[in-house]
Coordinates of C-alpha atoms and ligand atoms in Angstrom, one line a residue:
M1 CA -9.7 42.0 167.4
S2 CA -6.9 44.9 167.2
Q3 CA -7.0 48.0 169.6
L4 CA -7.8 51.4 168.1
H5 CA -6.1 53.7 171.4
I6 CA -7.5 57.4 170.9
I7 CA -4.8 59.3 172.7
N8 CA -6.7 62.5 174.2
H9 CA -3.8 64.1 175.9
P10 CA -5.1 68.0 175.9
M11 CA -1.7 68.8 174.4
I12 CA -2.0 66.5 171.6
Q13 CA -5.8 68.1 171.2
H14 CA -4.6 71.4 171.3
K15 CA -1.8 70.8 168.9
L16 CA -3.6 69.1 166.7
T17 CA -6.5 71.6 166.2
I18 CA -4.1 73.8 164.9
M19 CA -3.1 71.7 162.8
R20 CA -6.6 71.5 161.5
S21 CA -6.9 75.2 160.7
K22 CA -6.5 75.7 156.6
E23 CA -4.8 78.9 157.8
T24 CA -1.5 77.2 159.6
G25 CA 1.5 76.6 157.1
S26 CA 4.0 74.2 156.1
K27 CA 6.2 75.3 158.8
D28 CA 4.0 75.2 161.7
F29 CA 2.2 72.0 160.3
R30 CA 5.9 70.2 160.2
E31 CA 7.1 71.3 163.5
L32 CA 3.6 70.4 165.3
L33 CA 3.6 66.9 163.5
R34 CA 6.8 66.0 164.6
E35 CA 5.8 67.3 168.2
I36 CA 2.5 65.3 168.9
S37 CA 4.6 62.1 167.0
M38 CA 6.8 62.2 170.0
L39 CA 4.6 62.6 172.3
M40 CA 2.2 59.9 171.1
G41 CA 5.3 57.8 171.0
Y42 CA 5.0 57.7 174.8
E43 CA 1.6 56.0 174.2
V44 CA 2.7 53.7 171.4
T45 CA 5.6 52.2 173.7
R46 CA 3.9 51.9 176.7
D47 CA 3.6 48.0 177.0
F48 CA 7.7 47.8 176.0
P49 CA 8.6 45.4 178.9
L50 CA 11.2 46.7 181.4
Q51 CA 14.1 44.7 183.2
S52 CA 15.3 45.6 186.5
V53 CA 19.5 47.0 186.2
E54 CA 21.7 47.8 189.0
I55 CA 23.5 51.0 188.9
E56 CA 25.3 53.2 191.6
T57 CA 24.0 56.9 191.7
P58 CA 26.3 59.5 193.5
M59 CA 24.7 58.4 197.1
C60 CA 24.3 54.2 196.8
K61 CA 23.6 51.3 194.9
M62 CA 19.7 51.1 193.8
N63 CA 17.7 49.1 191.1
G64 CA 16.8 50.9 188.4
Y65 CA 14.8 50.3 185.2
Q66 CA 15.9 49.7 181.4
I67 CA 13.5 48.7 178.4
L68 CA 13.9 44.5 177.8
G69 CA 16.0 44.3 174.7
R70 CA 13.1 45.9 172.5
K71 CA 14.1 46.3 168.8
V72 CA 12.4 49.0 167.1
A73 CA 11.7 50.1 163.4
V74 CA 9.9 53.3 162.2
V75 CA 8.2 52.6 159.1
P76 CA 6.9 55.7 157.3
I77 CA 4.5 55.4 154.6
L78 CA 5.7 57.9 151.8
R79 CA 5.2 60.8 151.6
A80 CA 3.6 62.4 154.3
G81 CA 4.5 59.5 157.0
L82 CA 7.8 61.2 157.2
G83 CA 6.5 63.6 159.0
M84 CA 6.3 61.9 161.9
V85 CA 9.4 59.9 162.2
D86 CA 11.8 62.4 163.9
G87 CA 9.4 62.8 167.0
L88 CA 9.2 59.1 167.3
L89 CA 13.1 58.7 166.6
T90 CA 13.8 61.8 169.6
L91 CA 12.1 59.4 171.8
I92 CA 13.9 56.1 170.7
P93 CA 17.2 57.4 169.1
V94 CA 18.5 53.6 168.7
A95 CA 15.4 52.8 166.1
K96 CA 16.1 51.9 162.9
V97 CA 13.9 53.3 159.6
G98 CA 12.6 51.8 157.0
H99 CA 10.4 53.5 154.1
I100 CA 7.4 51.8 152.1
G101 CA 6.5 54.2 148.9
L102 CA 2.6 54.4 148.4
Y103 CA 0.5 56.9 147.2
R104 CA -3.4 57.2 146.4
D105 CA -4.3 57.4 142.6
E106 CA -6.7 60.0 142.4
E107 CA -9.4 57.8 140.3
T108 CA -9.9 54.5 141.9
R109 CA -8.4 55.8 145.5
K110 CA -6.6 52.8 145.2
P111 CA -3.0 52.7 146.5
V112 CA -0.4 52.7 144.1
F113 CA 3.0 51.0 145.2
Y114 CA 6.5 52.4 144.5
Y115 CA 9.1 51.8 147.2
F116 CA 10.1 49.6 149.8
K117 CA 13.6 49.6 151.6
M118 CA 13.9 47.8 155.1
P119 CA 16.8 47.3 157.4
E120 CA 18.2 43.5 157.6
D121 CA 17.2 42.4 160.7
I122 CA 13.3 44.3 160.3
Q123 CA 11.3 40.8 161.5
E124 CA 12.9 40.7 164.2
R125 CA 11.6 44.5 165.2
T126 CA 8.7 45.9 167.0
V127 CA 7.4 47.9 163.9
I128 CA 5.5 51.5 164.3
V129 CA 4.1 52.5 160.9
T130 CA 3.9 56.1 160.5
D131 CA 1.3 58.0 158.4
P132 CA -0.7 61.0 159.4
M133 CA -3.6 59.7 157.8
L134 CA -6.1 57.0 157.6
A135 CA -9.0 57.4 155.4
T136 CA -10.5 54.2 153.3
G137 CA -7.3 52.2 154.9
G138 CA -6.1 51.1 151.6
S139 CA -2.5 52.1 151.9
A140 CA -2.1 51.3 155.8
S141 CA -3.4 48.0 155.0
D142 CA -1.1 47.3 151.7
A143 CA 1.9 48.8 153.9
I144 CA 1.6 46.0 157.2
T145 CA 0.7 43.1 154.1
R146 CA 3.8 43.8 152.7
L147 CA 5.7 44.0 156.0
K148 CA 3.9 40.7 157.1
E149 CA 5.7 39.4 153.9
C150 CA 9.0 40.1 155.1
G151 CA 8.1 38.3 158.5
C152 CA 7.4 40.9 160.8
T153 CA 4.9 39.8 163.0
N154 CA 4.6 43.3 165.9
I155 CA 3.3 45.6 163.8
R156 CA 1.0 48.8 165.3
L157 CA -0.1 51.6 163.2
M158 CA 0.7 55.6 164.7
C159 CA -1.8 58.0 163.0
L160 CA -3.0 61.4 163.2
V161 CA -6.4 61.3 162.0
A162 CA -8.4 58.3 161.2
A163 CA -11.8 57.6 159.5
P164 CA -14.0 55.2 160.8
E165 CA -14.2 54.0 157.8
G166 CA -10.4 53.2 157.5
V167 CA -10.4 51.8 161.0
R168 CA -12.8 48.8 160.0
A169 CA -10.9 48.2 157.0
L170 CA -7.8 48.1 158.7
Q171 CA -9.1 46.1 161.6
E172 CA -10.7 43.3 159.4
A173 CA -7.3 43.1 157.3
H174 CA -5.4 43.0 160.0
P175 CA -6.8 42.1 163.8
D176 CA -3.5 41.7 164.8
V177 CA -2.2 45.1 164.2
D178 CA -3.2 48.2 167.2
I179 CA -3.9 51.7 166.0
F180 CA -2.8 54.5 168.0
T181 CA -4.4 57.9 167.0
A182 CA -5.2 61.3 168.4
S183 CA -8.6 61.7 166.6
L184 CA -11.2 59.6 165.5
D185 CA -13.2 61.7 163.2
E186 CA -16.9 61.2 161.5
K187 CA -16.9 60.2 158.0
L188 CA -14.8 60.5 154.5
N189 CA -16.3 62.6 152.2
D190 CA -16.8 61.5 148.2
R191 CA -13.7 61.9 147.2
A192 CA -12.4 59.9 150.2
Y193 CA -10.7 62.4 152.3
I194 CA -11.6 62.5 156.1
L195 CA -14.2 65.3 157.2
P196 CA -13.2 67.8 158.9
G197 CA -10.0 66.0 158.4
L198 CA -6.6 68.1 157.9
G199 CA -6.9 68.2 154.3
D200 CA -4.1 66.7 152.3
A201 CA -1.4 66.0 154.7
G202 CA 1.4 65.6 152.1
D203 CA 0.8 68.8 150.6
R204 CA 0.5 70.2 153.9
I205 CA 3.9 68.8 154.9
F206 CA 5.5 69.5 151.8
G207 CA 3.9 73.0 150.6
T208 CA 3.1 71.2 147.2
K209 CA 0.0 72.9 147.1
Ligands
PRP301 C1 -2.3 59.9 152.0 C2 -1.9 59.9 153.3 C3 -2.2 58.1 153.5 C4 -3.0 57.8 152.2 C5 -4.4 57.4 153.4 O1 -1.2 59.9 151.4 O2 -0.8 60.3 153.7 O3 -1.0 57.6 152.6 O4 -3.3 59.0 151.7 O5 -5.6 57.3 152.4 P1 -5.9 55.8 152.2 O6 -6.2 55.5 154.2 O7 -7.2 56.1 151.7 O8 -5.1 55.1 151.8 P2 -1.2 59.8 149.8 O9 -1.6 58.9 148.7 O10 -1.8 61.7 149.0 O11 0.3 60.4 149.3 P3 1.2 61.3 149.5 O12 1.8 61.3 151.4 O13 2.9 61.3 148.9 O14 0.9 62.8 149.5
URA302 N1 -5.2 61.6 152.5 C1 -4.9 62.8 153.0 O1 -3.8 63.2 152.7 N2 -5.8 63.3 153.3 C2 -6.7 62.6 153.8 O2 -7.9 63.4 154.2 C3 -7.4 61.3 153.0 C4 -6.0 61.1 152.5

């Protein structure tokens, strides 16, 4: 079974609370999402293996560490996942970026697919899928299915706010995919929005409502 990692570092919880407030506008929302994404990146990459490397400081030789040949791809689910890319790239500047376009149909609440563009060697990479909201889990689950169809075998999901319903659905569909979130919220409402949540992440990032 996949693991659910709730990253409850005080800096992340503080910033997330500001993001949740309906008084917070798009500029601050975007900046906070970028900052939290970088901070969450520390936990998402915690298991990356190190190898010893000999270097010379101005004083003497020493054995230091470098990340062992780990190739990473950051894959945002459009649109809202885009808001988490820059923070991760600050931490992992050599990562490549793929894009998956999905939106949730308002009536059926099922994801509708519209775009897919990956780095050529995506199947060799550790893939970090980003999307701030894990609600029913339909979008993340479909995105991960498509990545697996491309041969990806090492996938993790980084979100900001997750509903228990979405976590359950994703763990059932993809038991090999660990989930990293800053909060496990209470539940979904009758429109499948997360409570207390933060509203519509895409609209808040891009100012479309
Ligand atoms: C939101 C969010 C997720 C999805 C979560 O995207 O960013 O992708 O809903 O819901 P689910 O877990 O029930 O699938 P939305 O469909 O609003 O598209 P947008 O990012 O383009 O606004
Ligand atoms: N998508 C969002 O942006 N917010 C939710 O609460 C649920 C789905």
